PDB file of C-alpha atoms in Angstrom:
ATOM      1  CA  UNK N 273      85.285 178.841 110.975  1.00 87.00           C
ATOM      2  CA  UNK N 274      85.748 182.346 109.250  1.00 87.00           C
ATOM      3  CA  UNK N 275      87.268 183.819 112.115  1.00 92.00           C
ATOM      4  CA  UNK N 276      89.869 180.903 112.738  1.00 93.00           C
ATOM      5  CA  UNK N 277      90.855 181.015 109.115  1.00 94.00           C
ATOM      6  CA  UNK N 278      91.509 184.785 109.059  1.00 95.00           C
ATOM      7  CA  UNK N 279      93.385 184.794 112.405  1.00 95.00           C
ATOM      8  CA  UNK N 280      95.515 181.937 110.763  1.00 95.00           C
ATOM      9  CA  UNK N 281      95.964 184.322 107.634  1.00 96.00           C
ATOM     10  CA  UNK N 282      96.972 187.204 109.633  1.00 96.00           C
ATOM     11  CA  UNK N 283      99.876 185.140 111.587  1.00 96.00           C
ATOM     12  CA  UNK N 284     100.949 183.418 108.505  1.00 96.00           C
ATOM     13  CA  UNK N 285     101.317 187.141 107.085  1.00 96.00           C
ATOM     14  CA  UNK N 286     103.042 188.316 110.306  1.00 96.00           C
ATOM     15  CA  UNK N 287     105.747 185.625 110.004  1.00 96.00           C
ATOM     16  CA  UNK N 288     106.336 186.148 106.352  1.00 96.00           C
ATOM     17  CA  UNK N 289     106.527 189.974 107.056  1.00 95.00           C
ATOM     18  CA  UNK N 290     109.236 189.330 109.768  1.00 95.00           C
ATOM     19  CA  UNK N 291     111.220 186.981 107.656  1.00 94.00           C
ATOM     20  CA  UNK N 292     111.190 189.275 104.978  1.00 94.00           C
ATOM     21  CA  UNK N 293     112.156 192.006 106.797  1.00 92.00           C
ATOM     22  CA  UNK N 294     115.050 190.454 108.879  1.00 90.00           C
ATOM     23  CA  UNK N 295     116.238 188.846 105.505  1.00 89.00           C
ATOM     24  CA  UNK N 296     116.719 192.415 103.931  1.00 89.00           C
ATOM     25  CA  UNK N 297     118.113 193.803 107.023  1.00 85.00           C
ATOM     26  CA  UNK N 298     120.780 191.130 107.530  1.00 79.00           C
ATOM     27  CA  UNK N 299     121.562 191.500 103.451  1.00 79.00           C
ATOM     28  CA  UNK N 300     122.062 194.961 103.674  1.00 75.00           C
ATOM     29  CA  UNK N 301     124.258 195.047 106.776  1.00 68.00           C
ATOM     30  CA  UNK N 302     126.573 192.505 104.932  1.00 68.00           C
ATOM     31  CA  UNK N 303     126.505 194.655 101.906  1.00 68.00           C
ATOM     32  CA  UNK N 304     128.285 197.655 103.195  1.00 63.00           C
ATOM     33  CA  UNK N 305     131.771 196.083 103.913  1.00 56.00           C
ATOM     34  CA  UNK N 306     133.671 199.534 104.020  1.00 64.00           C
ATOM     35  CA  UNK N 307     132.297 200.707 107.076  1.00 73.00           C
ATOM     36  CA  UNK N 308     134.539 200.913 109.901  1.00 77.00           C
ATOM     37  CA  UNK N 309     131.681 200.369 112.459  1.00 76.00           C
ATOM     38  CA  UNK N 310     130.134 197.490 110.491  1.00 76.00           C
ATOM     39  CA  UNK N 311     133.814 195.436 110.573  1.00 81.00           C
ATOM     40  CA  UNK N 312     133.856 196.062 114.300  1.00 84.00           C
ATOM     41  CA  UNK N 313     130.454 194.684 114.494  1.00 83.00           C
ATOM     42  CA  UNK N 314     131.326 191.435 112.422  1.00 84.00           C
ATOM     43  CA  UNK N 315     134.682 191.173 114.549  1.00 88.00           C
ATOM     44  CA  UNK N 316     132.369 191.264 118.081  1.00 89.00           C
ATOM     45  CA  UNK N 317     130.270 188.726 116.594  1.00 89.00           C
ATOM     46  CA  UNK N 318     132.649 186.286 115.409  1.00 89.00           C
ATOM     47  CA  UNK N 319     134.526 186.529 118.621  1.00 89.00           C
ATOM     48  CA  UNK N 320     131.195 186.115 120.521  1.00 87.00           C
ATOM     49  CA  UNK N 321     130.398 182.956 118.536  1.00 86.00           C
ATOM     50  CA  UNK N 322     133.832 181.699 119.073  1.00 84.00           C
ATOM     51  CA  UNK N 323     133.666 182.110 122.858  1.00 80.00           C
ATOM     52  CA  UNK N 324     130.016 180.668 122.676  1.00 78.00           C
ATOM     53  CA  UNK N 325     131.593 177.410 120.704  1.00 76.00           C
ATOM     54  CA  UNK N 326     134.459 177.150 123.412  1.00 74.00           C
ATOM     55  CA  UNK N 327     132.666 177.404 126.739  1.00 71.00           C
ATOM     56  CA  UNK N 328     129.769 174.878 127.132  1.00 69.00           C
ATOM     57  CA  UNK N 329     127.141 175.611 129.684  1.00 70.00           C
ATOM     58  CA  UNK N 330     128.121 173.063 131.944  1.00 68.00           C
ATOM     59  CA  UNK N 331     131.588 174.557 131.887  1.00 64.00           C
ATOM     60  CA  UNK N 332     130.298 177.967 132.467  1.00 63.00           C
ATOM     61  CA  UNK N 333     127.967 176.949 135.563  1.00 66.00           C
ATOM     62  CA  UNK N 334     130.294 174.803 137.182  1.00 63.00           C
ATOM     63  CA  UNK N 335     134.060 176.218 136.329  1.00 59.00           C
ATOM     64  CA  UNK N 336     135.471 178.624 138.208  1.00 59.00           C
ATOM     65  CA  UNK N 337     135.670 181.748 135.561  1.00 58.00           C
ATOM     66  CA  UNK N 338     136.612 182.267 132.109  1.00 52.00           C
ATOM     67  CA  UNK N 339     139.940 181.950 131.260  1.00 55.00           C
ATOM     68  CA  UNK N 340     141.693 184.964 131.664  1.00 54.00           C
ATOM     69  CA  UNK N 341     143.795 184.290 128.256  1.00 54.00           C
ATOM     70  CA  UNK N 342     140.724 184.651 126.387  1.00 56.00           C
ATOM     71  CA  UNK N 343     139.545 187.709 127.852  1.00 55.00           C
ATOM     72  CA  UNK N 344     142.928 189.314 127.776  1.00 58.00           C
ATOM     73  CA  UNK N 345     142.894 188.112 123.876  1.00 59.00           C
ATOM     74  CA  UNK N 346     139.590 189.730 122.953  1.00 57.00           C
ATOM     75  CA  UNK N 347     139.232 192.660 125.437  1.00 58.00           C
ATOM     76  CA  UNK N 348     142.882 194.471 125.873  1.00 51.00           C
TER      77      UNK N 348
END
């Protein structure tokens, strides 16, 4: 019984550590807005989110291809 409690406590501790690490990393990434690389990364993240919301899984897998307008819009 003690082993089970110890394993559960270790699992909860690992989850809490990962959550804290990722939240601090995200907060640090967003706090430095003057970095040109960061601005490019945020713009690409926004573009990717837009493309994910525009094209559903069904449209991607059963369609002909992505619209060339979007490709030229983001990658030209």
